[in-house]
Amino acid sequence: MATYQKIKRKYGGSVAAAIETLETSRTRLKDLRTRTEQVAALDAEAAVLRADLEKRGVALRKKRKAASEELGEAITGELEFLGFPGSSFSVELTPREPLADGMDHVEFGFAPNVGEAMRPLRLIASSGEISRLMLATKAVLAEHDRMPVLVFDEIDANLGGEMGHAVGRELAGVATRHQVVCITHLPQVAAHGTIHQAVRKVVRDGRTFTQVDRLEEKARIEELARMLGGSDSRAALAHAVEMLAHARRKIPR
């Protein structure tokens, strides 16, 4: 009887609690005795999952390889049109440890001039080059890209004349599927916009502010003429009118 009371006190204070402790201990003992078998089963399951992961990763790599070659060629073609004659764009795949997005490290390569080696885009491209590269990419992927708004800054760097019109036409094409915001100092690019806003600095009460004005048709012509360098010139105004008309015509590449 004394042993019975001792067991009750040690394992919960009641017969029911003592029996529950006994069953729990039996389960733990069985688990410990079969631990080796459990580890082996888990190892076998992990091996099956690793094999499936490898299979899926290889399949994804094949698809990426085919798509990367096609994408590189397509973007290179767009860059020729956007002021980078002789340039090249590539998508390089390097194997790595499997992660949620696959078994490949993806690196964009860029060679801006003929005879230059392909180097990582993130290391060599200027802001203007990146903007035009982004435009080329968006032009190629326009039908598949779900990004609703695209912003291009300084996309006209080192451009002028007909090349500016080419960039403007490309922007207008992308704008048929996305909202495009373009900050530009080049009238040939600006002429292709559907809505124009002029950004100016103004001084009020000794402080400088940024003022943004939406331009209607007359103001749009005057602003383009100003960008051309002669807002008071009839020739500049006529040139601005012609530039807008030129931009509204669909001209093949």
PDB file of C-alpha atoms in Angstrom:
ATOM      1  CA  MET A   1       0.000   0.000   0.000  1.00  0.00           C
ATOM      2  CA  ALA A   2       2.869   2.339   0.816  1.00  0.00           C
ATOM      3  CA  THR A   3       4.372   1.708  -2.619  1.00  0.00           C
ATOM      4  CA  TYR A   4       0.986   2.444  -4.222  1.00  0.00           C
ATOM      5  CA  GLN A   5       0.730   5.775  -2.408  1.00  0.00           C
ATOM      6  CA  LYS A   6       4.327   6.653  -3.323  1.00  0.00           C
ATOM      7  CA  ILE A   7       3.633   6.061  -7.023  1.00  0.00           C
ATOM      8  CA  LYS A   8       0.510   8.269  -6.845  1.00  0.00           C
ATOM      9  CA  ARG A   9       2.463  11.113  -5.229  1.00  0.00           C
ATOM     10  CA  LYS A  10       5.358  10.853  -7.704  1.00  0.00           C
ATOM     11  CA  TYR A  11       3.299  10.633 -10.907  1.00  0.00           C
ATOM     12  CA  GLY A  12       0.479  13.137 -10.597  1.00  0.00           C
ATOM     13  CA  GLY A  13      -1.412  12.442  -7.374  1.00  0.00           C
ATOM     14  CA  SER A  14      -3.951   9.969  -8.756  1.00  0.00           C
ATOM     15  CA  VAL A  15      -4.187   6.522 -10.296  1.00  0.00           C
ATOM     16  CA  ALA A  16      -5.322   8.016 -13.613  1.00  0.00           C
ATOM     17  CA  ALA A  17      -2.335  10.383 -13.725  1.00  0.00           C
ATOM     18  CA  ALA A  18       0.065   7.555 -12.917  1.00  0.00           C
ATOM     19  CA  ILE A  19      -1.405   5.363 -15.688  1.00  0.00           C
ATOM     20  CA  GLU A  20      -1.127   8.265 -18.173  1.00  0.00           C
ATOM     21  CA  THR A  21       2.532   8.739 -17.215  1.00  0.00           C
ATOM     22  CA  LEU A  22       3.112   5.010 -17.747  1.00  0.00           C
ATOM     23  CA  GLU A  23       1.624   5.086 -21.253  1.00  0.00           C
ATOM     24  CA  THR A  24       3.648   8.167 -22.151  1.00  0.00           C
ATOM     25  CA  SER A  25       6.847   6.505 -20.962  1.00  0.00           C
ATOM     26  CA  ARG A  26       6.085   3.338 -22.959  1.00  0.00           C
ATOM     27  CA  THR A  27       5.587   5.436 -26.104  1.00  0.00           C
ATOM     28  CA  ARG A  28       8.865   7.290 -25.563  1.00  0.00           C
ATOM     29  CA  LEU A  29      10.725   4.031 -24.948  1.00  0.00           C
ATOM     30  CA  LYS A  30       9.361   2.556 -28.176  1.00  0.00           C
ATOM     31  CA  ASP A  31      10.361   5.716 -30.028  1.00  0.00           C
ATOM     32  CA  LEU A  32      13.910   5.509 -28.679  1.00  0.00           C
ATOM     33  CA  ARG A  33      14.218   1.829 -29.602  1.00  0.00           C
ATOM     34  CA  THR A  34      13.140   2.536 -33.207  1.00  0.00           C
ATOM     35  CA  ARG A  35      15.083   5.789 -33.641  1.00  0.00           C
ATOM     36  CA  THR A  36      17.597   4.224 -36.054  1.00  0.00           C
ATOM     37  CA  GLU A  37      14.805   2.959 -38.293  1.00  0.00           C
ATOM     38  CA  GLN A  38      13.117   6.380 -38.211  1.00  0.00           C
ATOM     39  CA  VAL A  39      16.316   8.143 -39.238  1.00  0.00           C
ATOM     40  CA  ALA A  40      16.808   5.683 -42.090  1.00  0.00           C
ATOM     41  CA  ALA A  41      13.226   6.259 -43.285  1.00  0.00           C
ATOM     42  CA  LEU A  42      13.687  10.026 -43.173  1.00  0.00           C
ATOM     43  CA  ASP A  43      16.976   9.740 -45.062  1.00  0.00           C
ATOM     44  CA  ALA A  44      15.260   7.682 -47.748  1.00  0.00           C
ATOM     45  CA  GLU A  45      12.431  10.228 -48.015  1.00  0.00           C
ATOM     46  CA  ALA A  46      14.957  13.087 -48.231  1.00  0.00           C
ATOM     47  CA  ALA A  47      16.834  11.264 -50.999  1.00  0.00           C
ATOM     48  CA  VAL A  48      13.621  10.929 -53.023  1.00  0.00           C
ATOM     49  CA  LEU A  49      12.873  14.630 -52.543  1.00  0.00           C
ATOM     50  CA  ARG A  50      16.442  15.606 -53.502  1.00  0.00           C
ATOM     51  CA  ALA A  51      16.211  13.541 -56.675  1.00  0.00           C
ATOM     52  CA  ASP A  52      12.891  15.180 -57.555  1.00  0.00           C
ATOM     53  CA  LEU A  53      14.369  18.617 -56.818  1.00  0.00           C
ATOM     54  CA  GLU A  54      17.358  17.882 -59.067  1.00  0.00           C
ATOM     55  CA  LYS A  55      15.068  16.681 -61.857  1.00  0.00           C
ATOM     56  CA  ARG A  56      12.887  19.781 -61.660  1.00  0.00           C
ATOM     57  CA  GLY A  57      15.933  22.052 -61.402  1.00  0.00           C
ATOM     58  CA  VAL A  58      17.488  20.550 -64.541  1.00  0.00           C
ATOM     59  CA  ALA A  59      14.198  20.941 -66.426  1.00  0.00           C
ATOM     60  CA  LEU A  60      13.943  24.582 -65.337  1.00  0.00           C
ATOM     61  CA  ARG A  61      17.565  25.189 -66.365  1.00  0.00           C
ATOM     62  CA  LYS A  62      16.874  23.864 -69.872  1.00  0.00           C
ATOM     63  CA  LYS A  63      13.926  26.214 -70.247  1.00  0.00           C
ATOM     64  CA  ARG A  64      15.944  29.128 -68.872  1.00  0.00           C
ATOM     65  CA  LYS A  65      18.837  28.353 -71.204  1.00  0.00           C
ATOM     66  CA  ALA A  66      16.590  28.420 -74.259  1.00  0.00           C
ATOM     67  CA  ALA A  67      14.795  31.563 -73.083  1.00  0.00           C
ATOM     68  CA  SER A  68      18.047  33.334 -72.132  1.00  0.00           C
ATOM     69  CA  GLU A  69      19.536  32.895 -75.600  1.00  0.00           C
ATOM     70  CA  GLU A  70      16.358  34.141 -77.256  1.00  0.00           C
ATOM     71  CA  LEU A  71      16.058  37.064 -74.837  1.00  0.00           C
ATOM     72  CA  GLY A  72      19.701  38.074 -75.287  1.00  0.00           C
ATOM     73  CA  GLU A  73      19.364  38.154 -79.071  1.00  0.00           C
ATOM     74  CA  ALA A  74      16.082  40.082 -78.947  1.00  0.00           C
ATOM     75  CA  ILE A  75      17.397  42.732 -76.539  1.00  0.00           C
ATOM     76  CA  THR A  76      20.616  43.073 -78.556  1.00  0.00           C
ATOM     77  CA  GLY A  77      18.453  43.823 -81.597  1.00  0.00           C
ATOM     78  CA  GLU A  78      16.529  46.493 -79.688  1.00  0.00           C
ATOM     79  CA  LEU A  79      19.767  48.084 -78.464  1.00  0.00           C
ATOM     80  CA  GLU A  80      20.951  48.507 -82.050  1.00  0.00           C
ATOM     81  CA  PHE A  81      17.795  50.508 -82.640  1.00  0.00           C
ATOM     82  CA  LEU A  82      18.244  52.532 -79.421  1.00  0.00           C
ATOM     83  CA  GLY A  83      21.684  53.980 -80.053  1.00  0.00           C
ATOM     84  CA  PHE A  84      24.040  51.102 -79.188  1.00  0.00           C
ATOM     85  CA  PRO A  85      25.352  49.918 -82.577  1.00  0.00           C
ATOM     86  CA  GLY A  86      27.585  46.891 -82.179  1.00  0.00           C
ATOM     87  CA  SER A  87      26.580  46.313 -78.557  1.00  0.00           C
ATOM     88  CA  SER A  88      25.635  42.937 -77.075  1.00  0.00           C
ATOM     89  CA  PHE A  89      23.397  41.805 -74.242  1.00  0.00           C
ATOM     90  CA  SER A  90      23.502  38.373 -72.650  1.00  0.00           C
ATOM     91  CA  VAL A  91      21.829  36.354 -69.912  1.00  0.00           C
ATOM     92  CA  GLU A  92      24.354  34.095 -68.187  1.00  0.00           C
ATOM     93  CA  LEU A  93      23.331  31.108 -66.034  1.00  0.00           C
ATOM     94  CA  THR A  94      25.692  29.729 -63.376  1.00  0.00           C
ATOM     95  CA  PRO A  95      24.846  26.585 -61.345  1.00  0.00           C
ATOM     96  CA  ARG A  96      24.365  27.061 -57.606  1.00  0.00           C
ATOM     97  CA  GLU A  97      22.817  25.305 -54.616  1.00  0.00           C
ATOM     98  CA  PRO A  98      19.052  24.810 -55.025  1.00  0.00           C
ATOM     99  CA  LEU A  99      16.839  27.598 -53.692  1.00  0.00           C
ATOM    100  CA  ALA A 100      13.153  28.431 -54.008  1.00  0.00           C
ATOM    101  CA  ASP A 101      13.734  30.017 -57.446  1.00  0.00           C
ATOM    102  CA  GLY A 102      15.849  27.247 -58.911  1.00  0.00           C
ATOM    103  CA  MET A 103      19.448  26.060 -59.183  1.00  0.00           C
ATOM    104  CA  ASP A 104      20.860  28.915 -61.273  1.00  0.00           C
ATOM    105  CA  HIS A 105      22.417  32.285 -60.565  1.00  0.00           C
ATOM    106  CA  VAL A 106      21.269  34.669 -63.310  1.00  0.00           C
ATOM    107  CA  GLU A 107      23.562  37.512 -64.421  1.00  0.00           C
ATOM    108  CA  PHE A 108      22.879  40.080 -67.139  1.00  0.00           C
ATOM    109  CA  GLY A 109      25.913  40.871 -69.275  1.00  0.00           C
ATOM    110  CA  PHE A 110      26.523  43.951 -71.415  1.00  0.00           C
ATOM    111  CA  ALA A 111      29.170  44.910 -73.960  1.00  0.00           C
ATOM    112  CA  PRO A 112      28.428  48.501 -75.069  1.00  0.00           C
ATOM    113  CA  ASN A 113      30.919  48.602 -77.948  1.00  0.00           C
ATOM    114  CA  VAL A 114      32.331  46.371 -80.660  1.00  0.00           C
ATOM    115  CA  GLY A 115      35.345  44.383 -79.473  1.00  0.00           C
ATOM    116  CA  GLU A 116      34.615  44.750 -75.759  1.00  0.00           C
ATOM    117  CA  ALA A 117      34.225  41.708 -73.547  1.00  0.00           C
ATOM    118  CA  MET A 118      30.878  40.949 -71.961  1.00  0.00           C
ATOM    119  CA  ARG A 119      30.836  42.211 -68.371  1.00  0.00           C
ATOM    120  CA  PRO A 120      28.174  42.205 -65.638  1.00  0.00           C
ATOM    121  CA  LEU A 121      25.619  44.905 -66.375  1.00  0.00           C
ATOM    122  CA  ARG A 122      25.437  45.913 -62.697  1.00  0.00           C
ATOM    123  CA  LEU A 123      29.119  46.892 -62.729  1.00  0.00           C
ATOM    124  CA  ILE A 124      29.492  48.944 -65.905  1.00  0.00           C
ATOM    125  CA  ALA A 125      26.241  50.541 -67.083  1.00  0.00           C
ATOM    126  CA  SER A 126      25.522  54.236 -66.494  1.00  0.00           C
ATOM    127  CA  SER A 127      22.059  55.483 -65.520  1.00  0.00           C
ATOM    128  CA  GLY A 128      21.319  56.492 -69.115  1.00  0.00           C
ATOM    129  CA  GLU A 129      22.469  53.116 -70.436  1.00  0.00           C
ATOM    130  CA  ILE A 130      20.409  51.289 -67.823  1.00  0.00           C
ATOM    131  CA  SER A 131      17.332  53.301 -68.810  1.00  0.00           C
ATOM    132  CA  ARG A 132      17.727  52.355 -72.466  1.00  0.00           C
ATOM    133  CA  LEU A 133      18.481  48.748 -71.558  1.00  0.00           C
ATOM    134  CA  MET A 134      15.343  48.726 -69.450  1.00  0.00           C
ATOM    135  CA  LEU A 135      13.398  50.175 -72.376  1.00  0.00           C
ATOM    136  CA  ALA A 136      14.778  47.498 -74.711  1.00  0.00           C
ATOM    137  CA  THR A 137      13.845  44.802 -72.198  1.00  0.00           C
ATOM    138  CA  LYS A 138      10.346  46.189 -71.711  1.00  0.00           C
ATOM    139  CA  ALA A 139       9.860  46.440 -75.462  1.00  0.00           C
ATOM    140  CA  VAL A 140      10.743  42.756 -75.838  1.00  0.00           C
ATOM    141  CA  LEU A 141       8.649  41.625 -72.856  1.00  0.00           C
ATOM    142  CA  ALA A 142       5.810  44.137 -73.193  1.00  0.00           C
ATOM    143  CA  GLU A 143       3.127  41.524 -73.779  1.00  0.00           C
ATOM    144  CA  HIS A 144       4.116  39.503 -70.699  1.00  0.00           C
ATOM    145  CA  ASP A 145       5.159  42.188 -68.182  1.00  0.00           C
ATOM    146  CA  ARG A 146       2.521  42.957 -65.535  1.00  0.00           C
ATOM    147  CA  MET A 147       4.234  46.073 -64.155  1.00  0.00           C
ATOM    148  CA  PRO A 148       1.581  48.814 -64.605  1.00  0.00           C
ATOM    149  CA  VAL A 149       3.851  51.895 -64.412  1.00  0.00           C
ATOM    150  CA  LEU A 150       7.358  52.340 -65.865  1.00  0.00           C
ATOM    151  CA  VAL A 151       9.579  55.349 -65.117  1.00  0.00           C
ATOM    152  CA  PHE A 152      12.489  56.259 -67.415  1.00  0.00           C
ATOM    153  CA  ASP A 153      14.962  58.923 -66.286  1.00  0.00           C
ATOM    154  CA  GLU A 154      17.723  60.373 -68.504  1.00  0.00           C
ATOM    155  CA  ILE A 155      16.958  57.851 -71.218  1.00  0.00           C
ATOM    156  CA  ASP A 156      18.093  60.453 -73.765  1.00  0.00           C
ATOM    157  CA  ALA A 157      21.685  60.614 -72.483  1.00  0.00           C
ATOM    158  CA  ASN A 158      24.108  61.144 -75.402  1.00  0.00           C
ATOM    159  CA  LEU A 159      21.322  60.963 -77.972  1.00  0.00           C
ATOM    160  CA  GLY A 160      19.971  63.427 -80.481  1.00  0.00           C
ATOM    161  CA  GLY A 161      18.253  63.847 -83.817  1.00  0.00           C
ATOM    162  CA  GLU A 162      16.654  60.816 -85.407  1.00  0.00           C
ATOM    163  CA  MET A 163      17.955  58.513 -82.664  1.00  0.00           C
ATOM    164  CA  GLY A 164      15.912  60.555 -80.197  1.00  0.00           C
ATOM    165  CA  HIS A 165      12.844  59.946 -82.347  1.00  0.00           C
ATOM    166  CA  ALA A 166      13.661  56.222 -82.350  1.00  0.00           C
ATOM    167  CA  VAL A 167      13.729  56.157 -78.550  1.00  0.00           C
ATOM    168  CA  GLY A 168      10.517  58.179 -78.450  1.00  0.00           C
ATOM    169  CA  ARG A 169       8.777  55.748 -80.790  1.00  0.00           C
ATOM    170  CA  GLU A 170       9.930  52.832 -78.664  1.00  0.00           C
ATOM    171  CA  LEU A 171       8.565  54.513 -75.539  1.00  0.00           C
ATOM    172  CA  ALA A 172       5.268  55.147 -77.298  1.00  0.00           C
ATOM    173  CA  GLY A 173       5.103  51.473 -78.249  1.00  0.00           C
ATOM    174  CA  VAL A 174       5.688  50.337 -74.666  1.00  0.00           C
ATOM    175  CA  ALA A 175       3.071  52.880 -73.521  1.00  0.00           C
ATOM    176  CA  THR A 176       0.373  50.993 -75.408  1.00  0.00           C
ATOM    177  CA  ARG A 177       0.593  48.318 -72.682  1.00  0.00           C
ATOM    178  CA  HIS A 178       1.894  50.266 -69.665  1.00  0.00           C
ATOM    179  CA  GLN A 179       1.721  53.732 -68.208  1.00  0.00           C
ATOM    180  CA  VAL A 180       5.091  55.288 -69.040  1.00  0.00           C
ATOM    181  CA  VAL A 181       6.595  58.279 -67.238  1.00  0.00           C
ATOM    182  CA  CYS A 182       9.654  59.715 -68.983  1.00  0.00           C
ATOM    183  CA  ILE A 183      11.863  62.553 -67.711  1.00  0.00           C
ATOM    184  CA  THR A 184      13.675  63.972 -70.719  1.00  0.00           C
ATOM    185  CA  HIS A 185      15.559  67.039 -71.949  1.00  0.00           C
ATOM    186  CA  LEU A 186      15.412  65.962 -75.580  1.00  0.00           C
ATOM    187  CA  PRO A 187      12.577  67.405 -77.693  1.00  0.00           C
ATOM    188  CA  GLN A 188      12.686  64.456 -80.103  1.00  0.00           C
ATOM    189  CA  VAL A 189      11.797  62.151 -77.202  1.00  0.00           C
ATOM    190  CA  ALA A 190       9.315  64.538 -75.585  1.00  0.00           C
ATOM    191  CA  ALA A 191       7.375  64.938 -78.836  1.00  0.00           C
ATOM    192  CA  HIS A 192       6.197  61.333 -78.619  1.00  0.00           C
ATOM    193  CA  GLY A 193       4.414  61.812 -75.289  1.00  0.00           C
ATOM    194  CA  THR A 194       0.621  62.000 -75.100  1.00  0.00           C
ATOM    195  CA  ILE A 195       0.599  64.155 -71.952  1.00  0.00           C
ATOM    196  CA  HIS A 196       3.296  66.751 -71.271  1.00  0.00           C
ATOM    197  CA  GLN A 197       4.234  68.422 -68.009  1.00  0.00           C
ATOM    198  CA  ALA A 198       6.948  71.042 -67.595  1.00  0.00           C
ATOM    199  CA  VAL A 199       9.033  70.971 -64.423  1.00  0.00           C
ATOM    200  CA  ARG A 200      10.558  74.283 -63.342  1.00  0.00           C
ATOM    201  CA  LYS A 201      12.218  75.823 -60.323  1.00  0.00           C
ATOM    202  CA  VAL A 202      10.510  78.926 -58.945  1.00  0.00           C
ATOM    203  CA  VAL A 203      11.533  81.224 -56.105  1.00  0.00           C
ATOM    204  CA  ARG A 204       8.886  82.514 -53.711  1.00  0.00           C
ATOM    205  CA  ASP A 205       9.559  84.452 -50.520  1.00  0.00           C
ATOM    206  CA  GLY A 206      13.244  83.651 -50.684  1.00  0.00           C
ATOM    207  CA  ARG A 207      12.706  79.900 -51.092  1.00  0.00           C
ATOM    208  CA  THR A 208      13.069  77.638 -54.118  1.00  0.00           C
ATOM    209  CA  PHE A 209      10.223  75.332 -55.096  1.00  0.00           C
ATOM    210  CA  THR A 210       9.604  72.839 -57.883  1.00  0.00           C
ATOM    211  CA  GLN A 211       6.598  73.685 -60.017  1.00  0.00           C
ATOM    212  CA  VAL A 212       4.938  71.207 -62.370  1.00  0.00           C
ATOM    213  CA  ASP A 213       2.587  72.552 -65.060  1.00  0.00           C
ATOM    214  CA  ARG A 214       0.496  70.462 -67.410  1.00  0.00           C
ATOM    215  CA  LEU A 215       0.890  71.686 -70.987  1.00  0.00           C
ATOM    216  CA  GLU A 216      -1.984  71.909 -73.424  1.00  0.00           C
ATOM    217  CA  GLU A 217      -1.451  72.064 -77.204  1.00  0.00           C
ATOM    218  CA  LYS A 218      -0.263  75.687 -77.551  1.00  0.00           C
ATOM    219  CA  ALA A 219       1.960  75.493 -74.468  1.00  0.00           C
ATOM    220  CA  ARG A 220       3.274  72.135 -75.639  1.00  0.00           C
ATOM    221  CA  ILE A 221       4.416  73.631 -78.944  1.00  0.00           C
ATOM    222  CA  GLU A 222       6.027  76.581 -77.159  1.00  0.00           C
ATOM    223  CA  GLU A 223       7.849  74.300 -74.719  1.00  0.00           C
ATOM    224  CA  LEU A 224       9.171  72.087 -77.509  1.00  0.00           C
ATOM    225  CA  ALA A 225      10.332  75.217 -79.334  1.00  0.00           C
ATOM    226  CA  ARG A 226      12.099  76.350 -76.159  1.00  0.00           C
ATOM    227  CA  MET A 227      13.783  72.945 -75.855  1.00  0.00           C
ATOM    228  CA  LEU A 228      14.904  73.371 -79.457  1.00  0.00           C
ATOM    229  CA  GLY A 229      16.596  76.599 -78.410  1.00  0.00           C
ATOM    230  CA  GLY A 230      14.376  79.337 -79.835  1.00  0.00           C
ATOM    231  CA  SER A 231      10.988  79.900 -78.187  1.00  0.00           C
ATOM    232  CA  ASP A 232      10.581  83.348 -79.816  1.00  0.00           C
ATOM    233  CA  SER A 233      11.491  82.120 -83.279  1.00  0.00           C
ATOM    234  CA  ARG A 234       8.845  81.355 -85.884  1.00  0.00           C
ATOM    235  CA  ALA A 235      11.188  78.755 -87.277  1.00  0.00           C
ATOM    236  CA  ALA A 236      11.478  77.053 -83.868  1.00  0.00           C
ATOM    237  CA  LEU A 237       7.696  77.063 -83.432  1.00  0.00           C
ATOM    238  CA  ALA A 238       7.221  75.637 -86.927  1.00  0.00           C
ATOM    239  CA  HIS A 239       9.858  73.012 -86.184  1.00  0.00           C
ATOM    240  CA  ALA A 240       8.028  72.080 -82.967  1.00  0.00           C
ATOM    241  CA  VAL A 241       4.743  71.680 -84.860  1.00  0.00           C
ATOM    242  CA  GLU A 242       6.446  69.490 -87.448  1.00  0.00           C
ATOM    243  CA  MET A 243       8.132  67.454 -84.704  1.00  0.00           C
ATOM    244  CA  LEU A 244       4.777  66.706 -83.067  1.00  0.00           C
ATOM    245  CA  ALA A 245       3.310  65.736 -86.429  1.00  0.00           C
ATOM    246  CA  HIS A 246       6.335  63.529 -87.114  1.00  0.00           C
ATOM    247  CA  ALA A 247       5.909  61.818 -83.731  1.00  0.00           C
ATOM    248  CA  ARG A 248       2.252  61.064 -84.404  1.00  0.00           C
ATOM    249  CA  ARG A 249       3.007  59.303 -87.653  1.00  0.00           C
ATOM    250  CA  LYS A 250       3.694  55.574 -87.442  1.00  0.00           C
ATOM    251  CA  ILE A 251       7.100  55.221 -89.030  1.00  0.00           C
ATOM    252  CA  PRO A 252       8.569  51.738 -89.530  1.00  0.00           C
ATOM    253  CA  ARG A 253      12.021  51.040 -88.163  1.00  0.00           C
TER     254      ARG A 253
END
